[in-house]
Amino acid sequence: MSASYLCTLCVLCFVLTLARGVYIRAPSGKESYAQYPKWNACINASLSFEFKTSQGTGILMYTDDGGSYDFFELSLEGGAARLRINIVDGHDGSVEFQVGQNLNDNKWHRVTLQRNRMETTFSVDQESSKNVSYGSDFYFGKLENNSDVFFGGLPESYMKNLENLALPSVMFSKHLAVEIRNVIYGNCSCEPVRGSLVNGVSLDGRFTEACEQRNPCGDCLCISADAGPQCQCDETDRCGKGKRTGYSGNFMSTGA
Ligand SMILES: *[C@@H]1O[C@H](CO)[C@@H](O)[C@H](O)[C@H]1NC(C)=O
Ligand SMILES: *[C@@H]1O[C@H](CO)[C@@H](O)[C@H](O)[C@H]1NC(C)=O
Ligand SMILES: *[C@@H]1O[C@H](CO)[C@@H](O)[C@H](O)[C@H]1NC(C)=O
Ligand SMILES: *[C@@H]1O[C@H](CO)[C@@H](O)[C@H](O)[C@H]1NC(C)=O
């Protein structure tokens, strides 16, 4: 075998086994979660990500205001995605959404939460559902006290400090064994930004996203695809931030 053949093989293995999502293993009875930065969920904000799982029930994502009223709780229940949110002050303001079925088919699914003042749209793949929160305050918590964004479960330390959660019951939900990639924040800004893993427990350390290994996209958004990083420039252009050179399409693969 020639050295270059071995080398090609080696690069191929690297791409196939390592360029995946962040995998949360969720061993039973143990702490497990992946932690991403805060979401500045102002009235036009969005949050989206892709997930892949074979488990039908458990916590997919959670973030809250640090223990007052506001929360976003997204879970799988019998293979359907259920979102519960509260963005108005008071305990009676929560609204629910349910979308999709058989989402535990071990294929990638894209979730998007899009805020538009009192209306929130929750989408999974091509299906979406809207609901409206009635109240006088549509701001999601106060940024300084808001929690980070958690996937698959929450840190066990909250068990001793349930008062720091707006929805303490989340600690008694089943953790989810799930793979996550392309966590993208419409962070109260015009252009979307990628969130990177901040911390985690029970993660499979062999996997990192393609865009975390190599991000060739400059000011454009990097999307981790199976074949490697892809650059998405349309939003960046629309927001007048595009200083890019050399990209001709809106969504152009840069190869693996
Ligand atoms: C909106 O949320 C309320 C409160 O949870 C729920 O009763 C209603 O069915 C939801 N509407 C839709 C369209 O899902
Ligand atoms: C954040 O929480 C602390 C402690 O509960 C509180 O004193 C402070 O006013 C909160 N900050 C804001 C901006 O609400
Ligand atoms: C959301 O609102 C902020 C502040 O009002 C603005 O700067 C930003 O461009 C808006 N984002 C989008 C995606 O419209
Ligand atoms: C979103 O904005 C908040 C507040 O500015 C910041 O703490 C957080 O890191 C941002 N998230 C990302 C993914 O940049």
PDB file of C-alpha atoms and ligand atoms in Angstrom:
ATOM      1  CA  MET A   1       0.000   0.000   0.000  1.00  0.00           C
ATOM      2  CA  SER A   2       1.416   3.366  -0.940  1.00  0.00           C
ATOM      3  CA  ALA A   3       1.761   6.126   1.605  1.00  0.00           C
ATOM      4  CA  SER A   4      -0.650   8.361  -0.267  1.00  0.00           C
ATOM      5  CA  TYR A   5      -3.287   5.615  -0.347  1.00  0.00           C
ATOM      6  CA  LEU A   6      -2.956   5.162   3.404  1.00  0.00           C
ATOM      7  CA  CYS A   7      -3.160   8.858   3.837  1.00  0.00           C
ATOM      8  CA  THR A   8      -6.371   9.110   1.779  1.00  0.00           C
ATOM      9  CA  LEU A   9      -7.849   6.255   3.786  1.00  0.00           C
ATOM     10  CA  CYS A  10      -6.892   8.004   6.956  1.00  0.00           C
ATOM     11  CA  VAL A  11      -8.511  11.308   5.912  1.00  0.00           C
ATOM     12  CA  LEU A  12     -11.630   9.417   4.846  1.00  0.00           C
ATOM     13  CA  CYS A  13     -11.917   7.714   8.239  1.00  0.00           C
ATOM     14  CA  PHE A  14     -11.427  11.053   9.935  1.00  0.00           C
ATOM     15  CA  VAL A  15     -14.283  12.588   7.930  1.00  0.00           C
ATOM     16  CA  LEU A  16     -16.621   9.617   8.295  1.00  0.00           C
ATOM     17  CA  THR A  17     -16.196   8.946  11.987  1.00  0.00           C
ATOM     18  CA  LEU A  18     -15.412  12.346  13.418  1.00  0.00           C
ATOM     19  CA  ALA A  19     -17.316  14.942  11.420  1.00  0.00           C
ATOM     20  CA  ARG A  20     -20.684  14.340  13.003  1.00  0.00           C
ATOM     21  CA  GLY A  21     -22.843  16.184  15.498  1.00  0.00           C
ATOM     22  CA  VAL A  22     -22.249  16.506  19.219  1.00  0.00           C
ATOM     23  CA  TYR A  23     -23.489  13.204  20.645  1.00  0.00           C
ATOM     24  CA  ILE A  24     -25.078  13.169  24.117  1.00  0.00           C
ATOM     25  CA  ARG A  25     -25.061   9.560  25.341  1.00  0.00           C
ATOM     26  CA  ALA A  26     -27.534   9.862  28.259  1.00  0.00           C
ATOM     27  CA  PRO A  27     -26.493   6.804  30.319  1.00  0.00           C
ATOM     28  CA  SER A  28     -29.375   5.889  32.597  1.00  0.00           C
ATOM     29  CA  GLY A  29     -29.374   7.566  36.016  1.00  0.00           C
ATOM     30  CA  LYS A  30     -26.321   9.688  35.162  1.00  0.00           C
ATOM     31  CA  GLU A  31     -25.886  13.366  34.456  1.00  0.00           C
ATOM     32  CA  SER A  32     -25.943  14.202  30.741  1.00  0.00           C
ATOM     33  CA  TYR A  33     -26.305  17.405  28.764  1.00  0.00           C
ATOM     34  CA  ALA A  34     -24.702  19.632  26.160  1.00  0.00           C
ATOM     35  CA  GLN A  35     -24.505  23.322  27.024  1.00  0.00           C
ATOM     36  CA  TYR A  36     -24.561  26.105  24.413  1.00  0.00           C
ATOM     37  CA  PRO A  37     -24.414  29.912  24.876  1.00  0.00           C
ATOM     38  CA  LYS A  38     -27.328  32.053  25.973  1.00  0.00           C
ATOM     39  CA  TRP A  39     -29.975  32.866  23.450  1.00  0.00           C
ATOM     40  CA  ASN A  40     -30.885  36.536  23.316  1.00  0.00           C
ATOM     41  CA  ALA A  41     -34.522  35.679  22.616  1.00  0.00           C
ATOM     42  CA  CYS A  42     -35.803  39.176  21.912  1.00  0.00           C
ATOM     43  CA  ILE A  43     -39.097  39.695  20.085  1.00  0.00           C
ATOM     44  CA  ASN A  44     -37.798  38.852  16.579  1.00  0.00           C
ATOM     45  CA  ALA A  45     -35.257  36.182  17.587  1.00  0.00           C
ATOM     46  CA  SER A  46     -34.929  32.637  16.304  1.00  0.00           C
ATOM     47  CA  LEU A  47     -33.132  29.469  17.299  1.00  0.00           C
ATOM     48  CA  SER A  48     -32.639  26.438  15.118  1.00  0.00           C
ATOM     49  CA  PHE A  49     -30.733  23.192  15.262  1.00  0.00           C
ATOM     50  CA  GLU A  50     -30.670  19.668  13.847  1.00  0.00           C
ATOM     51  CA  PHE A  51     -31.093  16.524  15.921  1.00  0.00           C
ATOM     52  CA  LYS A  52     -30.943  12.783  15.356  1.00  0.00           C
ATOM     53  CA  THR A  53     -32.129  10.179  17.839  1.00  0.00           C
ATOM     54  CA  SER A  54     -33.652   6.733  18.145  1.00  0.00           C
ATOM     55  CA  GLN A  55     -35.256   7.540  21.509  1.00  0.00           C
ATOM     56  CA  GLY A  56     -38.911   8.660  21.371  1.00  0.00           C
ATOM     57  CA  THR A  57     -39.263  10.452  24.708  1.00  0.00           C
ATOM     58  CA  GLY A  58     -37.015  12.852  26.612  1.00  0.00           C
ATOM     59  CA  ILE A  59     -35.755  16.425  26.964  1.00  0.00           C
ATOM     60  CA  LEU A  60     -34.465  17.856  23.711  1.00  0.00           C
ATOM     61  CA  MET A  61     -33.769  21.508  24.661  1.00  0.00           C
ATOM     62  CA  TYR A  62     -34.314  23.839  27.593  1.00  0.00           C
ATOM     63  CA  THR A  63     -33.533  27.448  28.446  1.00  0.00           C
ATOM     64  CA  ASP A  64     -35.083  29.830  30.967  1.00  0.00           C
ATOM     65  CA  ASP A  65     -34.877  33.179  32.759  1.00  0.00           C
ATOM     66  CA  GLY A  66     -33.033  31.872  35.823  1.00  0.00           C
ATOM     67  CA  GLY A  67     -36.041  31.012  37.966  1.00  0.00           C
ATOM     68  CA  SER A  68     -38.872  33.528  37.519  1.00  0.00           C
ATOM     69  CA  TYR A  69     -41.455  32.742  34.814  1.00  0.00           C
ATOM     70  CA  ASP A  70     -40.025  32.481  31.344  1.00  0.00           C
ATOM     71  CA  PHE A  71     -38.878  29.256  29.723  1.00  0.00           C
ATOM     72  CA  PHE A  72     -38.611  27.313  26.465  1.00  0.00           C
ATOM     73  CA  GLU A  73     -38.941  23.577  26.999  1.00  0.00           C
ATOM     74  CA  LEU A  74     -38.744  21.301  23.985  1.00  0.00           C
ATOM     75  CA  SER A  75     -39.182  17.557  24.395  1.00  0.00           C
ATOM     76  CA  LEU A  76     -39.928  14.462  22.400  1.00  0.00           C
ATOM     77  CA  GLU A  77     -42.990  12.542  23.481  1.00  0.00           C
ATOM     78  CA  GLY A  78     -43.733   9.273  21.748  1.00  0.00           C
ATOM     79  CA  GLY A  79     -41.778  10.466  18.720  1.00  0.00           C
ATOM     80  CA  ALA A  80     -43.587  13.845  18.428  1.00  0.00           C
ATOM     81  CA  ALA A  81     -41.951  17.187  19.279  1.00  0.00           C
ATOM     82  CA  ARG A  82     -43.659  19.174  21.990  1.00  0.00           C
ATOM     83  CA  LEU A  83     -42.718  22.764  22.770  1.00  0.00           C
ATOM     84  CA  ARG A  84     -43.907  24.574  25.856  1.00  0.00           C
ATOM     85  CA  ILE A  85     -43.012  28.246  26.295  1.00  0.00           C
ATOM     86  CA  ASN A  86     -43.762  31.029  28.686  1.00  0.00           C
ATOM     87  CA  ILE A  87     -42.673  34.525  27.744  1.00  0.00           C
ATOM     88  CA  VAL A  88     -45.219  36.602  29.651  1.00  0.00           C
ATOM     89  CA  ASP A  89     -44.864  37.411  33.345  1.00  0.00           C
ATOM     90  CA  GLY A  90     -46.985  35.147  35.503  1.00  0.00           C
ATOM     91  CA  HIS A  91     -47.466  31.418  35.673  1.00  0.00           C
ATOM     92  CA  ASP A  92     -50.613  31.160  33.532  1.00  0.00           C
ATOM     93  CA  GLY A  93     -49.169  32.414  30.279  1.00  0.00           C
ATOM     94  CA  SER A  94     -47.629  29.241  28.929  1.00  0.00           C
ATOM     95  CA  VAL A  95     -48.546  28.021  25.452  1.00  0.00           C
ATOM     96  CA  GLU A  96     -47.915  24.690  23.783  1.00  0.00           C
ATOM     97  CA  PHE A  97     -47.126  23.376  20.329  1.00  0.00           C
ATOM     98  CA  GLN A  98     -46.929  19.866  18.983  1.00  0.00           C
ATOM     99  CA  VAL A  99     -45.367  18.970  15.646  1.00  0.00           C
ATOM    100  CA  GLY A 100     -44.197  15.867  13.815  1.00  0.00           C
ATOM    101  CA  GLN A 101     -44.285  12.149  14.419  1.00  0.00           C
ATOM    102  CA  ASN A 102     -41.787   9.284  14.355  1.00  0.00           C
ATOM    103  CA  LEU A 103     -38.995  11.811  14.834  1.00  0.00           C
ATOM    104  CA  ASN A 104     -36.972   9.090  16.592  1.00  0.00           C
ATOM    105  CA  ASP A 105     -36.076   7.480  13.256  1.00  0.00           C
ATOM    106  CA  ASN A 106     -32.348   8.106  13.601  1.00  0.00           C
ATOM    107  CA  LYS A 107     -32.429  10.645  10.758  1.00  0.00           C
ATOM    108  CA  TRP A 108     -31.560  14.330  10.926  1.00  0.00           C
ATOM    109  CA  HIS A 109     -34.479  16.675  11.678  1.00  0.00           C
ATOM    110  CA  ARG A 110     -34.309  20.459  11.730  1.00  0.00           C
ATOM    111  CA  VAL A 111     -36.107  22.388  14.468  1.00  0.00           C
ATOM    112  CA  THR A 112     -36.756  26.135  14.258  1.00  0.00           C
ATOM    113  CA  LEU A 113     -38.237  28.461  16.856  1.00  0.00           C
ATOM    114  CA  GLN A 114     -39.085  31.854  15.407  1.00  0.00           C
ATOM    115  CA  ARG A 115     -40.409  34.691  17.520  1.00  0.00           C
ATOM    116  CA  ASN A 116     -42.484  37.524  16.103  1.00  0.00           C
ATOM    117  CA  ARG A 117     -43.596  39.591  19.100  1.00  0.00           C
ATOM    118  CA  MET A 118     -46.452  37.695  20.774  1.00  0.00           C
ATOM    119  CA  GLU A 119     -46.543  35.009  18.101  1.00  0.00           C
ATOM    120  CA  THR A 120     -44.089  32.103  18.054  1.00  0.00           C
ATOM    121  CA  THR A 121     -43.699  29.626  15.195  1.00  0.00           C
ATOM    122  CA  PHE A 122     -42.363  26.170  15.927  1.00  0.00           C
ATOM    123  CA  SER A 123     -41.226  24.086  12.965  1.00  0.00           C
ATOM    124  CA  VAL A 124     -39.820  20.622  12.532  1.00  0.00           C
ATOM    125  CA  ASP A 125     -38.681  19.936   8.974  1.00  0.00           C
ATOM    126  CA  GLN A 126     -41.545  21.126   6.700  1.00  0.00           C
ATOM    127  CA  GLU A 127     -44.271  21.112   9.340  1.00  0.00           C
ATOM    128  CA  SER A 128     -45.002  24.077  11.578  1.00  0.00           C
ATOM    129  CA  SER A 129     -47.357  25.327  14.244  1.00  0.00           C
ATOM    130  CA  LYS A 130     -47.988  28.841  15.590  1.00  0.00           C
ATOM    131  CA  ASN A 131     -49.238  29.937  18.963  1.00  0.00           C
ATOM    132  CA  VAL A 132     -49.766  33.302  20.612  1.00  0.00           C
ATOM    133  CA  SER A 133     -48.790  34.467  24.099  1.00  0.00           C
ATOM    134  CA  TYR A 134     -51.133  37.034  25.612  1.00  0.00           C
ATOM    135  CA  GLY A 135     -49.695  39.472  28.117  1.00  0.00           C
ATOM    136  CA  SER A 136     -47.978  42.816  28.387  1.00  0.00           C
ATOM    137  CA  ASP A 137     -44.347  41.677  28.483  1.00  0.00           C
ATOM    138  CA  PHE A 138     -42.956  39.743  25.544  1.00  0.00           C
ATOM    139  CA  TYR A 139     -39.307  39.894  26.538  1.00  0.00           C
ATOM    140  CA  PHE A 140     -37.688  36.588  27.380  1.00  0.00           C
ATOM    141  CA  GLY A 141     -36.353  37.109  30.901  1.00  0.00           C
ATOM    142  CA  LYS A 142     -33.494  39.538  31.540  1.00  0.00           C
ATOM    143  CA  LEU A 143     -30.381  38.591  29.647  1.00  0.00           C
ATOM    144  CA  GLU A 144     -27.983  38.721  32.620  1.00  0.00           C
ATOM    145  CA  ASN A 145     -30.022  36.186  34.613  1.00  0.00           C
ATOM    146  CA  ASN A 146     -31.056  33.897  31.755  1.00  0.00           C
ATOM    147  CA  SER A 147     -29.649  30.371  31.633  1.00  0.00           C
ATOM    148  CA  ASP A 148     -27.553  28.973  28.820  1.00  0.00           C
ATOM    149  CA  VAL A 149     -29.232  26.668  26.291  1.00  0.00           C
ATOM    150  CA  PHE A 150     -29.174  22.983  27.282  1.00  0.00           C
ATOM    151  CA  PHE A 151     -29.681  19.953  25.052  1.00  0.00           C
ATOM    152  CA  GLY A 152     -30.500  16.392  26.139  1.00  0.00           C
ATOM    153  CA  GLY A 153     -30.781  17.204  29.862  1.00  0.00           C
ATOM    154  CA  LEU A 154     -29.625  19.727  32.483  1.00  0.00           C
ATOM    155  CA  PRO A 155     -26.743  19.846  34.976  1.00  0.00           C
ATOM    156  CA  GLU A 156     -27.498  17.873  38.171  1.00  0.00           C
ATOM    157  CA  SER A 157     -26.459  20.902  40.239  1.00  0.00           C
ATOM    158  CA  TYR A 158     -29.922  22.359  39.514  1.00  0.00           C
ATOM    159  CA  MET A 159     -31.417  19.529  41.623  1.00  0.00           C
ATOM    160  CA  LYS A 160     -30.178  21.335  44.753  1.00  0.00           C
ATOM    161  CA  ASN A 161     -31.295  24.714  43.397  1.00  0.00           C
ATOM    162  CA  LEU A 162     -34.687  24.091  41.844  1.00  0.00           C
ATOM    163  CA  GLU A 163     -35.637  27.698  42.619  1.00  0.00           C
ATOM    164  CA  ASN A 164     -33.178  28.735  39.893  1.00  0.00           C
ATOM    165  CA  LEU A 165     -35.405  27.112  37.283  1.00  0.00           C
ATOM    166  CA  ALA A 166     -38.578  28.642  35.878  1.00  0.00           C
ATOM    167  CA  LEU A 167     -39.853  25.106  35.215  1.00  0.00           C
ATOM    168  CA  PRO A 168     -38.408  22.848  37.953  1.00  0.00           C
ATOM    169  CA  SER A 169     -40.281  19.804  36.579  1.00  0.00           C
ATOM    170  CA  VAL A 170     -37.743  19.697  33.742  1.00  0.00           C
ATOM    171  CA  MET A 171     -35.310  18.063  36.207  1.00  0.00           C
ATOM    172  CA  PHE A 172     -37.607  15.054  36.520  1.00  0.00           C
ATOM    173  CA  SER A 173     -37.923  14.428  32.796  1.00  0.00           C
ATOM    174  CA  LYS A 174     -36.091  11.700  31.004  1.00  0.00           C
ATOM    175  CA  HIS A 175     -32.746  12.620  29.481  1.00  0.00           C
ATOM    176  CA  LEU A 176     -32.421  12.136  25.748  1.00  0.00           C
ATOM    177  CA  ALA A 177     -29.643  10.291  23.936  1.00  0.00           C
ATOM    178  CA  VAL A 178     -29.339  12.527  20.906  1.00  0.00           C
ATOM    179  CA  GLU A 179     -26.938  13.943  18.352  1.00  0.00           C
ATOM    180  CA  ILE A 180     -27.038  17.725  17.796  1.00  0.00           C
ATOM    181  CA  ARG A 181     -25.529  19.914  15.090  1.00  0.00           C
ATOM    182  CA  ASN A 182     -25.885  23.380  13.522  1.00  0.00           C
ATOM    183  CA  VAL A 183     -27.210  25.240  16.562  1.00  0.00           C
ATOM    184  CA  ILE A 184     -27.916  28.619  14.973  1.00  0.00           C
ATOM    185  CA  TYR A 185     -29.015  31.726  16.810  1.00  0.00           C
ATOM    186  CA  GLY A 186     -31.034  34.635  15.474  1.00  0.00           C
ATOM    187  CA  ASN A 187     -29.626  36.376  18.501  1.00  0.00           C
ATOM    188  CA  CYS A 188     -31.520  39.635  18.247  1.00  0.00           C
ATOM    189  CA  SER A 189     -29.116  40.483  15.455  1.00  0.00           C
ATOM    190  CA  CYS A 190     -29.805  40.699  11.742  1.00  0.00           C
ATOM    191  CA  GLU A 191     -27.549  37.849  10.631  1.00  0.00           C
ATOM    192  CA  PRO A 192     -27.702  34.386  12.209  1.00  0.00           C
ATOM    193  CA  VAL A 193     -24.695  33.155  14.229  1.00  0.00           C
ATOM    194  CA  ARG A 194     -23.429  29.663  15.037  1.00  0.00           C
ATOM    195  CA  GLY A 195     -23.394  28.610  18.668  1.00  0.00           C
ATOM    196  CA  SER A 196     -20.492  26.424  19.817  1.00  0.00           C
ATOM    197  CA  LEU A 197     -20.517  23.864  22.583  1.00  0.00           C
ATOM    198  CA  VAL A 198     -19.628  25.509  25.919  1.00  0.00           C
ATOM    199  CA  ASN A 199     -19.686  22.493  28.198  1.00  0.00           C
ATOM    200  CA  GLY A 200     -21.186  19.049  28.531  1.00  0.00           C
ATOM    201  CA  VAL A 201     -21.358  15.777  30.454  1.00  0.00           C
ATOM    202  CA  SER A 202     -21.706  12.261  28.988  1.00  0.00           C
ATOM    203  CA  LEU A 203     -20.797  13.469  25.513  1.00  0.00           C
ATOM    204  CA  ASP A 204     -19.153  11.135  23.056  1.00  0.00           C
ATOM    205  CA  GLY A 205     -15.781  12.840  22.656  1.00  0.00           C
ATOM    206  CA  ARG A 206     -15.079  11.264  19.265  1.00  0.00           C
ATOM    207  CA  PHE A 207     -17.545  13.519  17.483  1.00  0.00           C
ATOM    208  CA  THR A 208     -17.297  17.168  16.561  1.00  0.00           C
ATOM    209  CA  GLU A 209     -19.079  19.079  13.853  1.00  0.00           C
ATOM    210  CA  ALA A 210     -17.516  19.686  10.462  1.00  0.00           C
ATOM    211  CA  CYS A 211     -17.750  23.480  10.932  1.00  0.00           C
ATOM    212  CA  GLU A 212     -15.984  23.238  14.307  1.00  0.00           C
ATOM    213  CA  GLN A 213     -13.119  21.316  12.715  1.00  0.00           C
ATOM    214  CA  ARG A 214     -12.756  23.683   9.780  1.00  0.00           C
ATOM    215  CA  ASN A 215     -14.748  26.824   9.021  1.00  0.00           C
ATOM    216  CA  PRO A 216     -13.886  28.193   5.583  1.00  0.00           C
ATOM    217  CA  CYS A 217     -16.867  30.577   5.439  1.00  0.00           C
ATOM    218  CA  GLY A 218     -15.492  33.908   6.661  1.00  0.00           C
ATOM    219  CA  ASP A 219     -18.441  36.240   7.317  1.00  0.00           C
ATOM    220  CA  CYS A 220     -20.938  33.732   5.941  1.00  0.00           C
ATOM    221  CA  LEU A 221     -22.706  31.126   8.011  1.00  0.00           C
ATOM    222  CA  CYS A 222     -21.046  27.696   8.146  1.00  0.00           C
ATOM    223  CA  ILE A 223     -23.417  24.705   8.044  1.00  0.00           C
ATOM    224  CA  SER A 224     -22.084  21.250   8.938  1.00  0.00           C
ATOM    225  CA  ALA A 225     -23.318  18.763   6.339  1.00  0.00           C
ATOM    226  CA  ASP A 226     -22.481  15.073   6.032  1.00  0.00           C
ATOM    227  CA  ALA A 227     -19.983  15.906   3.286  1.00  0.00           C
ATOM    228  CA  GLY A 228     -18.264  18.668   5.261  1.00  0.00           C
ATOM    229  CA  PRO A 229     -18.707  22.407   5.890  1.00  0.00           C
ATOM    230  CA  GLN A 230     -20.977  24.375   3.544  1.00  0.00           C
ATOM    231  CA  CYS A 231     -21.159  28.158   3.364  1.00  0.00           C
ATOM    232  CA  GLN A 232     -24.482  29.943   3.398  1.00  0.00           C
ATOM    233  CA  CYS A 233     -24.170  33.590   2.438  1.00  0.00           C
ATOM    234  CA  ASP A 234     -27.698  34.804   1.628  1.00  0.00           C
ATOM    235  CA  GLU A 235     -28.539  36.128   5.122  1.00  0.00           C
ATOM    236  CA  THR A 236     -25.134  37.710   5.542  1.00  0.00           C
ATOM    237  CA  ASP A 237     -25.629  39.466   2.193  1.00  0.00           C
ATOM    238  CA  ARG A 238     -29.125  40.577   3.086  1.00  0.00           C
ATOM    239  CA  CYS A 239     -27.810  42.072   6.320  1.00  0.00           C
ATOM    240  CA  GLY A 240     -25.138  43.971   4.377  1.00  0.00           C
ATOM    241  CA  LYS A 241     -22.261  42.224   6.104  1.00  0.00           C
ATOM    242  CA  GLY A 242     -20.937  40.282   3.116  1.00  0.00           C
ATOM    243  CA  LYS A 243     -17.301  41.085   2.466  1.00  0.00           C
ATOM    244  CA  ARG A 244     -16.794  37.710   0.918  1.00  0.00           C
ATOM    245  CA  THR A 245     -14.814  36.914  -2.191  1.00  0.00           C
ATOM    246  CA  GLY A 246     -14.906  33.811  -4.324  1.00  0.00           C
ATOM    247  CA  TYR A 247     -18.362  32.433  -3.555  1.00  0.00           C
ATOM    248  CA  SER A 248     -20.779  32.492  -6.432  1.00  0.00           C
ATOM    249  CA  GLY A 249     -23.850  30.606  -5.184  1.00  0.00           C
ATOM    250  CA  ASN A 250     -26.067  31.186  -2.218  1.00  0.00           C
ATOM    251  CA  PHE A 251     -25.435  27.787  -0.730  1.00  0.00           C
ATOM    252  CA  MET A 252     -22.204  26.401  -1.956  1.00  0.00           C
ATOM    253  CA  SER A 253     -20.382  23.315  -0.868  1.00  0.00           C
ATOM    254  CA  THR A 254     -16.702  23.746  -0.240  1.00  0.00           C
ATOM    255  CA  GLY A 255     -16.162  20.006  -0.288  1.00  0.00           C
ATOM    256  CA  ALA A 256     -15.096  17.763   2.564  1.00  0.00           C
TER     257      ALA A 256
HETATM  258  C1  LIG B   1     -51.755  27.112  22.172  1.00  0.00           C
HETATM  259  O1  LIG B   1     -51.464  26.894  23.549  1.00  0.00           O
HETATM  260  C2  LIG B   1     -52.635  26.661  24.343  1.00  0.00           C
HETATM  261  C3  LIG B   1     -52.206  26.645  25.798  1.00  0.00           C
HETATM  262  O2  LIG B   1     -51.311  25.592  26.066  1.00  0.00           O
HETATM  263  C4  LIG B   1     -53.296  25.375  23.894  1.00  0.00           C
HETATM  264  O3  LIG B   1     -54.469  25.150  24.667  1.00  0.00           O
HETATM  265  C5  LIG B   1     -53.663  25.467  22.417  1.00  0.00           C
HETATM  266  O4  LIG B   1     -54.148  24.234  21.978  1.00  0.00           O
HETATM  267  C6  LIG B   1     -52.409  25.849  21.605  1.00  0.00           C
HETATM  268  N1  LIG B   1     -52.806  26.100  20.233  1.00  0.00           N
HETATM  269  C7  LIG B   1     -52.226  25.472  19.203  1.00  0.00           C
HETATM  270  C8  LIG B   1     -52.676  25.928  17.840  1.00  0.00           C
HETATM  271  O5  LIG B   1     -51.403  24.581  19.336  1.00  0.00           O
HETATM  272  C1  LIG B   2     -31.005  39.048  38.405  1.00  0.00           C
HETATM  273  O1  LIG B   2     -31.214  38.269  39.584  1.00  0.00           O
HETATM  274  C2  LIG B   2     -30.824  38.914  40.773  1.00  0.00           C
HETATM  275  C3  LIG B   2     -30.962  37.927  41.915  1.00  0.00           C
HETATM  276  O2  LIG B   2     -32.222  37.303  41.886  1.00  0.00           O
HETATM  277  C4  LIG B   2     -31.684  40.153  40.962  1.00  0.00           C
HETATM  278  O3  LIG B   2     -31.319  40.836  42.159  1.00  0.00           O
HETATM  279  C5  LIG B   2     -31.489  41.077  39.774  1.00  0.00           C
HETATM  280  O4  LIG B   2     -32.330  42.192  39.875  1.00  0.00           O
HETATM  281  C6  LIG B   2     -31.788  40.328  38.468  1.00  0.00           C
HETATM  282  N1  LIG B   2     -31.436  41.162  37.343  1.00  0.00           N
HETATM  283  C7  LIG B   2     -32.350  41.653  36.529  1.00  0.00           C
HETATM  284  C8  LIG B   2     -31.834  42.518  35.397  1.00  0.00           C
HETATM  285  O5  LIG B   2     -33.543  41.411  36.648  1.00  0.00           O
HETATM  286  C1  LIG B   3     -34.349  42.151  15.278  1.00  0.00           C
HETATM  287  O1  LIG B   3     -34.461  43.403  15.909  1.00  0.00           O
HETATM  288  C2  LIG B   3     -33.196  44.037  16.129  1.00  0.00           C
HETATM  289  C3  LIG B   3     -33.404  45.246  17.001  1.00  0.00           C
HETATM  290  O2  LIG B   3     -34.635  45.832  16.820  1.00  0.00           O
HETATM  291  C4  LIG B   3     -32.588  44.384  14.762  1.00  0.00           C
HETATM  292  O3  LIG B   3     -31.331  45.018  14.920  1.00  0.00           O
HETATM  293  C5  LIG B   3     -32.389  43.086  13.991  1.00  0.00           C
HETATM  294  O4  LIG B   3     -31.910  43.362  12.697  1.00  0.00           O
HETATM  295  C6  LIG B   3     -33.705  42.298  13.891  1.00  0.00           C
HETATM  296  N1  LIG B   3     -33.381  40.972  13.359  1.00  0.00           N
HETATM  297  C7  LIG B   3     -34.047  40.433  12.331  1.00  0.00           C
HETATM  298  C8  LIG B   3     -33.630  39.053  11.927  1.00  0.00           C
HETATM  299  O5  LIG B   3     -34.943  41.009  11.774  1.00  0.00           O
HETATM  300  C1  LIG B   4     -26.282  35.629  22.004  1.00  0.00           C
HETATM  301  O1  LIG B   4     -26.280  36.853  22.677  1.00  0.00           O
HETATM  302  C2  LIG B   4     -25.971  36.757  24.059  1.00  0.00           C
HETATM  303  C3  LIG B   4     -26.100  38.143  24.643  1.00  0.00           C
HETATM  304  O2  LIG B   4     -25.401  39.073  23.920  1.00  0.00           O
HETATM  305  C4  LIG B   4     -24.561  36.206  24.229  1.00  0.00           C
HETATM  306  O3  LIG B   4     -24.264  36.050  25.596  1.00  0.00           O
HETATM  307  C5  LIG B   4     -24.478  34.855  23.516  1.00  0.00           C
HETATM  308  O4  LIG B   4     -23.158  34.379  23.586  1.00  0.00           O
HETATM  309  C6  LIG B   4     -24.897  34.998  22.084  1.00  0.00           C
HETATM  310  N1  LIG B   4     -24.961  33.669  21.466  1.00  0.00           N
HETATM  311  C7  LIG B   4     -24.166  33.334  20.448  1.00  0.00           C
HETATM  312  C8  LIG B   4     -24.334  31.965  19.900  1.00  0.00           C
HETATM  313  O5  LIG B   4     -23.345  34.098  19.970  1.00  0.00           O
END
